[in-house]
Amino acid sequence: MSIFLGKIFDSFTNFGGGKLNGHELMSKVTTNCIAIVAVGGFGWLLNSGYFMFWLIFGELQAKSVRDQLFDDMMEKDMEWYDMRKNGIGALIPRLQTQLRELQMATSQPLGFLIQYTVTALGALGVAFYYSWNLTLVTLATVPLAGIILSFISARMQPSIENQQEELSVASKLITNALSSIEVVKCFNGVDQEIWQYARAIRKAARHYLGQAHANALQIGLVRLIILGMFVQGFWYGSTLVKPGGKDAGDVLTTFWAAFTATQAIEQILPQMIVLEKGRAAGATLKAIMAHLERGRRISKMLGFRKPNYCYGDIEVRDVSFAYPSRPDSLVLNNVTCFFPSGETTFIIGKSGSGKSTLGNLLMRYYSSWQGSISIDDNAIQTLDLDWLRSNVALVQQQNLLFNETLLRNIAFGRTDYHNVTKKDIKVACDMALLRSTINDLPEGLDTLVGAGGKTLSGGQKQRVAIARARLRDAPILILDESTSALDQITRSLVMDAIKEWRQGKTTIIITHDISQIAEENYIYVLERGRIVEEGYKRALLKKPGSLFGSFGPINGEVIDQNSGVESPGNPPRLGKLRTRSLDHIPTKDWDSIASQDSLDIEFPPRVWYVPTVYTGRNSETHSRSRAIKLDSPILPWSPTLSSTIAQRSSYPFPSPISPALSPIFPVSPRQHPPSSSLSSPSLPLLSPIPDMELIELSGITTMSSRLSQIEPRQRRAASREHLAIKGFEVMKPSRGLKSKIKGVLKHKKEQRTIYSIKKILATVWPSLDWRQRAILILGFMFASVHAAATPVFSFVFAKLLSTFHLESGRNEAALIWSLSVLGVASCDALASYFMHYLLEYCGQAWVDSLRIEALKRMLSQHRAWFDKEKNSTSRLTECLDRSAEEMRNLVGRFAGLVFVAVAMTTMAVLWSMAICWRLTMVGLATAPFMYSVTRGFEFISGKWEGRSNEASEAAGSIFTESFTNIRVVRALTLEGYFRKKYAQATHKTLNVGLNRSVKSGLFYGLSDSSILFITALIFYYGAVLASSYRYSTTDILTVFTMLIFSISTANSIIGFVPQINSSRDTATRLLQLAQLRLPSLSHVTQTTHLSTPLPIHFNNVKFSYPNHPATPVLHHVTLSIHPSSLTAVVGSSGSGKSTLASLILGLYSPTSSPTSLTYASHPYSHVNIHTLRTLIALVPQTPTLFPGSISANIAYGLHEGDCTQADVEAAATRAGIHDFITSLPRGYATDIAAGADPTSLSGGQAQRVAIARALVRRPRVLILDEATSSLDGQSAQGIRDCVRSLVDDENVAVVAITHDSAMMRTADRVVVLGDGRVVEQGTWDELVRRKGGELTRLLSG
C-alpha cells in the first residue's frame, strides 16, 4: 500500500514541479488507484479471514482452558480447595473473569498485534529497499523508545496482579453477602457489606489506575516519536532530493513506509492493557493448572483396586488428622475404632469433637492423615476412588441439591442415574416420606429445586438426601445428623425405615439424638478428637460416671394418645414403632394393618438378631467381629451374606443353609479384632435377613399408610398419585418440562434488550462527583486538542511535502516545517497522555459508583427477588466483577477515541471544505456507504456478542455449581455427569462463538477494506481537479492528507466494534442492576421508628411466596407474641414454621392486608424495617458466618460504638462458646471461612457463634429456628437455660421454631402448625393431655 501511495504522491509532486502534464498525471494516478482498489478487494477477503480466524482462535483457546481447568480442578483433593486464600466461592468468579480476559486477548487484540507487527516489518523492508540511510535516520529514536516502552510495560504487571487480588477479595464479599442474604438483611448488615465492598474495589481501582498511567505514558511517548520523526526524516530527506541525488518519489516512498511501520506500532498501544491483562490471566491460569497437574500426578499413583464386593468392615487405627488450613490444631488425635460389617454403630460427642471429620476421612476427602483406615483389610488409599464412593454413602446435616429437577436430584443417588425406574424412585421417596412434598410441588418430580435446593425447606432437603442414599443402597452408609431438621414423628418414621433397610449392612450414625440408639447398638464417644468411651448402650448406662449419660435423657419422651398422659421412658410405649420389629408379621396381614392408624398398631416385642460370629463363647460374652469372606475355608456359607450379596451382585453364590438363631443379651465391651482372619473351628451363628419384599412392605407400605396422618395434604390430581411421574419407566426429562424451559428461554431472549451507547453514556455524568466531573471535562478538553492535532499536522505535513518541488530554499523550508511538526507532536503527545489517563480515571470512578449502587439496590430487594433463577449468586457476582471491568472500557478507552474521531473528522471536513470543497464533497459522498457498512458490522457483532455472553454465562453457572458443591459431587461420584454437562455447555459456547466469528468477520473485512476504496476515489478525483488546474497541487495535497488521516482514524474505530459491543452487553447487565427499583416498603420511605415491636399480632395472615402465588403457604394464621414470653412453634417439615419467622423479620410481606400483621399496634406497612430489625435477632437453622474474625462475626451488623469486646465475650459466654474460642491460638481474632465450613468450625460451634451474634444485640424479640439442632445435649440445655433467663429476667420475647420436646416444655406456649394453619396452641401441659391432639400425634413417633 505504501508503494502505491508513494507513487501517487510522487506523481502529484512531479505535476506540481512541472515534470508531468495533466494527462500523464491522470494516467499514472488512475493506474495506481486501480491497484489500490484491487488491494482493497483482496484485503476484504484477507481481513475477513484474518478477523474470523483470530476470533475462532480465541474461542478455541477459551474452550481448551475451560475444559482443562475443569478437569484438573475435578481431580484435586479437598486440601487444595481448603487452602484457597479467599475460598473457592471467591476464586471461581475470578477464574471466569480471567478466562474472559484470556479469550479477549488471544482473539482480536492478539491478531492486531501480529498483523501490525508484520505490517511494521514489511514496511521497514520497503523503506530499507528504497533508502536504507533515510530509514535509519527516520527511525533513529525508535530503539530508545522501545527500551522505555518495555520498562513501562514491565511496571504494569505488578499492578495487574495486585488488582486481581483485590478483585478476588471483592468477589468473596459479594458472594458471601448474596448467598447469606437473609442474615445480611436480618442483622442490618447491608451498610457493612457495601462499605467493605466499596473499600475493596477502591483498592483495586488504585492498582488499575497504575496500569492506566503506564499505558497512557506509552501512548503519549509513541505519539511523540511517530510525529517527531518527521523532523529528522524530512530534514534529511530534503538534503537527498537534489540534482543527481535521490528521486523525490523514492524519498516519499521510504518515508511513507517508515511512517507506516511506526503507525502500526501505535495501533497496538490501545490494545496493550487488554494484552497485558490477558498475559497476566494466562500466566495465572497456567500456574493454577500446573499446580493442579502436579497434584494430580501424585494422587493417580494411588487408588487402583476395585474389589469384587464390599463387605463393610471398617477399621480406623491410630488416626490423627488436622485440616490443611489449621495444621497446628488436631481434629482427630490417635483415634482407633472398628465398624463391623452388617452392624449399626453410633458416634456421639460434643460439637467440634471430630465426628464429622471421621466421616470426611472415610469418604477420602482428605488423604494427609497419620495412621491407617481400611475397608475389608484394604487401605482406602489403595482403593479406586469411584469404587470407594460408590460403596460408601454419606448423608450430611446440611444437604445441598443441584439446580436440576427433584427427580434428577434423587436419581443422582445411583451411578446409573439414566436408568432409574419409576419403581426405584417410588421406593426411595416413600421411605423418606417425600410423597406429600412431591404432590405439593407445582410440577411434581419435574419441579426445578433451584441452586442448592433453595425452593425446599431444610427438612425436605434432608429427606431428599435420604431418598438419594436409599436409591444408592451402598454397603456402607454414614448418616451425619441427617434427620436433625425433621419433626419428631417424621424423624422416628424415617429412622425406623432406615433401620429396617440397613439390617445386615454397615451403618454409621453420627448424632446428638441418643433416643435413636437401641440397647444393643455399639457407641463411640468422642471428646476433643479422642475416643474417650465405647461400648454397647446398656453397658455404658451401667458404667459409673459415664460420659455417655451426660448427653441427654436416656429414653425418648412419648405421648400416649389414648390416655393423653405423658409416659416418659415407658418401655412398651417406647417400643411402639422404634423398637418393635416388623420382620415377623405375616404378609397376609399387611392389608388389614395398612388400613389401620399405624400409630396405634401394637407389635410383639422385637427379638434382635444381628450378624455376629460366636467363636466358642456363650451368649453373654458376645463380641462383634469382621464379616466372613467368601473364600473362607472353614466357615460355611451364611444366609445373611447370601441374601445380602444376592441383592447386590450377580456373582453366583451357593444356596443358603438354615440359620441358627440366638437372641442378644447384655454384652461386654467390644474388642477390636486382630488383622488376621478368623480361624475358630466354631460355627458362626448369624441372623437372617428378611425377605426383600417384606423389607419393602415394612419400610414403605407401612409408611404410605401413615402419610395421611403425618402430613395431610390435598392431592392435586390423579396423575400425581404415583409421585407425579408421568408414565415413564426410565428417568428422562418430561416433554412438558422441556417445552416449558424452552418457552421461558425464548421469552427471556425476546425481552432482553441491549442499551444503546447513548443511554449507557448518559449515566456517566450523574454517577460522578464534582471533582470527577471536572476531570472528565479536562479529559475531553485534552481529547479536543488531540483531535485538532491531526488536521493541524496534516496541514503542516502538506506544507512539508510541498518543499520537495521547490527549486530553491528547499532545506530552509523543510527545516521550518519540520520544527513545526515537532511542536505539533509535543502538544499531541501531552494531550494524548492526559486524555487517556483522565478518561480511564473517570471510567473507573463511573463503574465503581455503579457497582456500589447496584449492590445497594440488590441488597435492598425483597427476599423473593433472590429466589429467581436469573438472580443467582454466580450471575450477580459476575455482573459486578467481569461486566464492570469490561464496561469501564466504554469511557476509559472507547469514548475518547470516538470523540477524537468525530472531532477530528469534523475539523478536517470543515478545513477541507474551505480549501477545496469539491474534493471534500466527493469524500463526504461516501459517508452513507461507510455508515451502512459500519452499522451492519455493529449490529451483527452486537447480536452475536450477546449470544456468546449468554452461552458463556450458562457454562460459568455449571462451573460454579460443580465446584461450590464439590463435596456432594464427589460423594455421589457425579464427576462424570458434570464433566459431560460442562462439556456440552462449552461446546455450545464454542458453536455460538464460531457463528459470531464467521458473520462478524465478513462485515469486518468489508468495513476495514472500504477505506481503501474511498482512498482510491479521493485520489482519482483529486487528480481530475489538479489536471484541470482548478486548484493548486498544494491545496489538493493538503485536502488529501486531512481526509485520509481523518478517515484512517475513524476507520481504526471499526476494529474496536466487537469490544465495544461486548462492553455494551455487559454494561447493560450492570446498569439494569444499578437501576433496580427500590421496593415500595423499603425502610427509606417509612417513618415509624419503634422502640419495641411488641406485642406482635398475626390476624388472619395469609401468605404465598411471590414466585409461586398460586401456592398458599400460610392460611388465616392468628397468633400473638407478647413481652416476656417463650413461644414454641412446632409442626412437621414444610408446615410453614420458617415462613412465619420470615414474616416477623420483614423478609416477605403478607399476601393479606398489611394490617393483618402489626408491631406494637402499627401495621407492617408503616414500620421502618431497619429499626424493626435492630429490635429482632435471628438464629437461622443453617448457621451462616462471614469471612473474618470470630469477634467480627459476633458483632456483625453493629456499629463500633454499639458493641465492645466485653459485650462480644459476654454473648459468647452465654452461648457456651467462650471457652472454645479462648482455647484457640488467636482467640477471638481467629479468622474463619465463610458459611459453616467444617475446616473452620464444626456445625455445633458455628451454631453457637450464630447464637452469640443474636445475643450481643440485646434484642427485644429473639427468633430461634432450630437453633439447637447441631448441639449436643449439654450445650442444648445451656441454650435453653439462657433463653429462659432472657424471658424471665430481661423481658425478651422468644419465638423458638423447634422439633425438640425439651424446648417445648421450656416454652410458655406451644403453637402447632399444620398445612400452614394454626391447628392448636396452648401450654405444654394442656396440649400433651389433649386426647387426639396434634402435638400428641407429632410426639408419638
Coordinates of C-alpha atoms in Angstrom, one line a residue, residues 1064-1258:
R1064 CA -22.4 -2.6 25.7
D1065 CA -23.8 -6.0 26.6
T1066 CA -22.0 -6.2 29.9
A1067 CA -22.8 -2.6 30.7
T1068 CA -26.5 -3.3 30.1
R1069 CA -26.4 -6.1 32.7
L1070 CA -24.8 -3.9 35.3
L1071 CA -27.0 -0.9 34.6
Q1072 CA -30.1 -3.0 34.9
L1073 CA -28.9 -3.9 38.4
A1074 CA -27.9 -0.3 39.3
Q1075 CA -31.3 0.9 38.1
L1076 CA -33.4 -1.6 40.0
R1077 CA -36.5 -0.1 41.6
L1078 CA -36.3 0.1 45.3
P1079 CA -39.1 -1.9 47.0
S1080 CA -42.1 0.1 47.9
L1081 CA -41.8 -0.9 51.5
S1082 CA -38.1 0.0 51.8
H1083 CA -37.1 1.4 55.1
V1084 CA -36.1 4.6 53.3
T1085 CA -39.8 5.5 52.8
Q1086 CA -41.1 4.6 56.2
T1087 CA -41.2 7.0 59.2
T1088 CA -42.5 4.9 62.2
H1089 CA -39.4 4.1 64.3
L1090 CA -40.5 1.7 67.0
S1091 CA -38.9 1.5 70.4
T1092 CA -40.3 -2.0 70.8
P1093 CA -42.0 -4.3 68.3
L1094 CA -44.1 -5.9 71.0
P1095 CA -46.8 -7.1 71.0
I1096 CA -46.7 -8.7 67.5
H1097 CA -50.1 -9.8 66.3
F1098 CA -50.9 -12.1 63.3
N1099 CA -54.6 -11.6 62.5
N1100 CA -55.8 -14.0 59.8
V1101 CA -52.5 -13.7 57.9
K1102 CA -52.3 -15.3 54.5
F1103 CA -49.1 -15.7 52.6
S1104 CA -47.8 -17.2 49.3
Y1105 CA -44.3 -16.9 48.0
P1106 CA -44.1 -14.3 45.2
N1107 CA -42.6 -16.8 42.8
H1108 CA -45.5 -19.2 43.5
P1109 CA -48.5 -17.0 44.1
A1110 CA -51.0 -19.8 43.4
T1111 CA -49.5 -22.0 46.2
P1112 CA -50.5 -20.7 49.6
V1113 CA -48.1 -21.4 52.4
L1114 CA -49.9 -19.8 55.4
H1115 CA -53.7 -19.8 55.7
H1116 CA -55.5 -17.5 58.1
V1117 CA -52.8 -17.6 60.8
T1118 CA -53.8 -15.9 64.0
L1119 CA -51.4 -15.6 67.0
S1120 CA -49.8 -13.1 69.3
I1121 CA -46.3 -12.6 70.7
H1122 CA -46.0 -10.7 73.9
P1123 CA -43.1 -9.5 76.0
S1124 CA -41.5 -11.9 78.5
S1125 CA -42.9 -14.9 76.7
L1126 CA -41.4 -18.0 75.1
T1127 CA -43.4 -19.3 72.2
A1128 CA -42.5 -22.6 70.7
V1129 CA -43.7 -23.1 67.1
V1130 CA -43.8 -26.7 66.1
G1131 CA -45.0 -28.7 63.1
S1132 CA -43.9 -31.1 60.5
S1133 CA -41.3 -30.2 57.9
G1134 CA -42.7 -27.8 55.4
S1135 CA -45.7 -26.7 57.6
G1136 CA -44.7 -23.0 57.4
K1137 CA -42.7 -22.5 60.6
S1138 CA -39.7 -20.8 59.0
T1139 CA -42.1 -18.8 56.8
L1140 CA -43.6 -17.4 59.9
A1141 CA -40.2 -16.2 61.1
S1142 CA -39.5 -14.6 57.7
L1143 CA -42.7 -12.6 58.0
I1144 CA -41.8 -11.4 61.5
L1145 CA -38.4 -10.2 60.2
G1146 CA -40.0 -8.4 57.3
L1147 CA -38.2 -10.6 54.7
Y1148 CA -41.6 -11.0 53.0
S1149 CA -44.9 -9.1 53.1
P1150 CA -48.1 -10.9 53.9
T1151 CA -50.4 -11.6 51.0
S1152 CA -53.3 -10.5 53.1
S1153 CA -53.9 -6.9 54.2
P1154 CA -50.9 -5.0 55.7
T1155 CA -53.0 -4.5 58.8
S1156 CA -53.1 -8.3 59.3
L1157 CA -49.6 -8.1 60.8
T1158 CA -48.9 -5.4 63.4
Y1159 CA -46.0 -4.4 65.6
A1160 CA -46.9 -2.6 68.8
S1161 CA -50.3 -1.8 67.1
H1162 CA -48.6 -0.4 64.0
P1163 CA -49.3 -2.1 60.6
Y1164 CA -46.4 -3.7 58.9
S1165 CA -46.5 -1.3 56.0
H1166 CA -46.0 1.7 58.4
V1167 CA -43.0 0.3 60.2
N1168 CA -39.4 1.3 59.5
I1169 CA -37.8 -2.0 58.6
H1170 CA -34.3 -1.0 59.5
T1171 CA -35.4 0.0 63.0
L1172 CA -37.5 -3.2 63.3
R1173 CA -34.5 -5.4 62.6
T1174 CA -32.4 -3.7 65.2
L1175 CA -35.0 -5.0 67.8
I1176 CA -35.3 -8.5 66.4
A1177 CA -32.5 -11.1 66.3
L1178 CA -32.4 -14.4 64.3
V1179 CA -30.6 -17.6 64.8
P1180 CA -31.1 -19.4 61.5
Q1181 CA -31.4 -23.1 61.0
T1182 CA -28.3 -23.2 58.9
P1183 CA -25.5 -21.2 60.7
T1184 CA -24.2 -18.5 58.4
L1185 CA -20.8 -17.0 59.1
F1186 CA -18.8 -14.5 57.2
P1187 CA -15.1 -14.5 56.4
G1188 CA -13.3 -12.6 59.1
S1189 CA -12.5 -13.0 62.8
I1190 CA -14.8 -14.7 65.3
S1191 CA -15.2 -11.3 67.1
A1192 CA -16.3 -9.6 63.9
N1193 CA -18.8 -12.3 63.2
I1194 CA -20.4 -12.0 66.6
A1195 CA -20.6 -8.2 66.3
Y1196 CA -21.8 -8.4 62.7
G1197 CA -24.1 -5.5 61.7
L1198 CA -23.4 -3.4 64.8
H1199 CA -21.6 -0.1 64.8
E1200 CA -18.3 0.1 66.7
G1201 CA -19.8 2.2 69.5
D1202 CA -22.7 -0.2 69.9
C1203 CA -20.6 -3.2 70.8
T1204 CA -17.5 -3.6 72.9
Q1205 CA -15.2 -6.6 73.1
A1206 CA -16.6 -7.2 76.6
D1207 CA -20.1 -7.4 75.1
V1208 CA -18.8 -9.9 72.5
E1209 CA -17.2 -12.1 75.1
A1210 CA -20.3 -11.9 77.4
A1211 CA -22.5 -13.0 74.5
A1212 CA -20.1 -15.9 73.6
T1213 CA -20.2 -17.0 77.3
R1214 CA -23.9 -17.1 77.3
A1215 CA -23.9 -19.1 74.1
G1216 CA -21.4 -21.6 75.6
I1217 CA -18.7 -20.9 73.0
H1218 CA -16.3 -18.7 75.0
D1219 CA -14.1 -21.5 76.4
F1220 CA -13.6 -22.9 72.9
I1221 CA -12.7 -19.5 71.4
T1222 CA -10.2 -18.7 74.1
S1223 CA -8.6 -22.1 73.6
L1224 CA -7.7 -21.1 70.1
P1225 CA -4.2 -19.7 69.5
R1226 CA -5.5 -16.3 68.4
G1227 CA -8.7 -16.4 70.5
Y1228 CA -11.4 -14.0 69.2
A1229 CA -9.1 -12.8 66.5
T1230 CA -9.1 -16.2 64.8
D1231 CA -10.2 -16.0 61.2
I1232 CA -12.8 -18.3 60.0
A1233 CA -14.0 -19.2 56.5
A1234 CA -17.4 -18.3 55.1
G1235 CA -20.5 -20.3 55.9
A1236 CA -20.2 -23.2 58.3
D1237 CA -17.0 -24.6 56.7
P1238 CA -16.0 -27.7 58.5
T1239 CA -12.4 -26.8 58.2
S1240 CA -13.0 -23.7 60.3
L1241 CA -15.7 -24.6 62.8
S1242 CA -17.9 -27.6 63.3
G1243 CA -21.6 -27.3 62.8
G1244 CA -22.3 -27.0 66.5
Q1245 CA -19.6 -24.5 67.0
A1246 CA -20.8 -22.4 64.1
Q1247 CA -24.4 -22.6 65.6
R1248 CA -23.2 -21.3 68.9
V1249 CA -21.3 -18.4 67.3
A1250 CA -24.6 -17.6 65.5
I1251 CA -26.4 -17.7 68.8
A1252 CA -23.8 -15.3 70.3
R1253 CA -24.3 -13.0 67.4
A1254 CA -28.0 -12.8 68.2
L1255 CA -27.5 -12.3 71.9
V1256 CA -25.0 -9.5 71.6
R1257 CA -27.6 -7.3 70.0
R1258 CA -29.8 -7.4 73.2

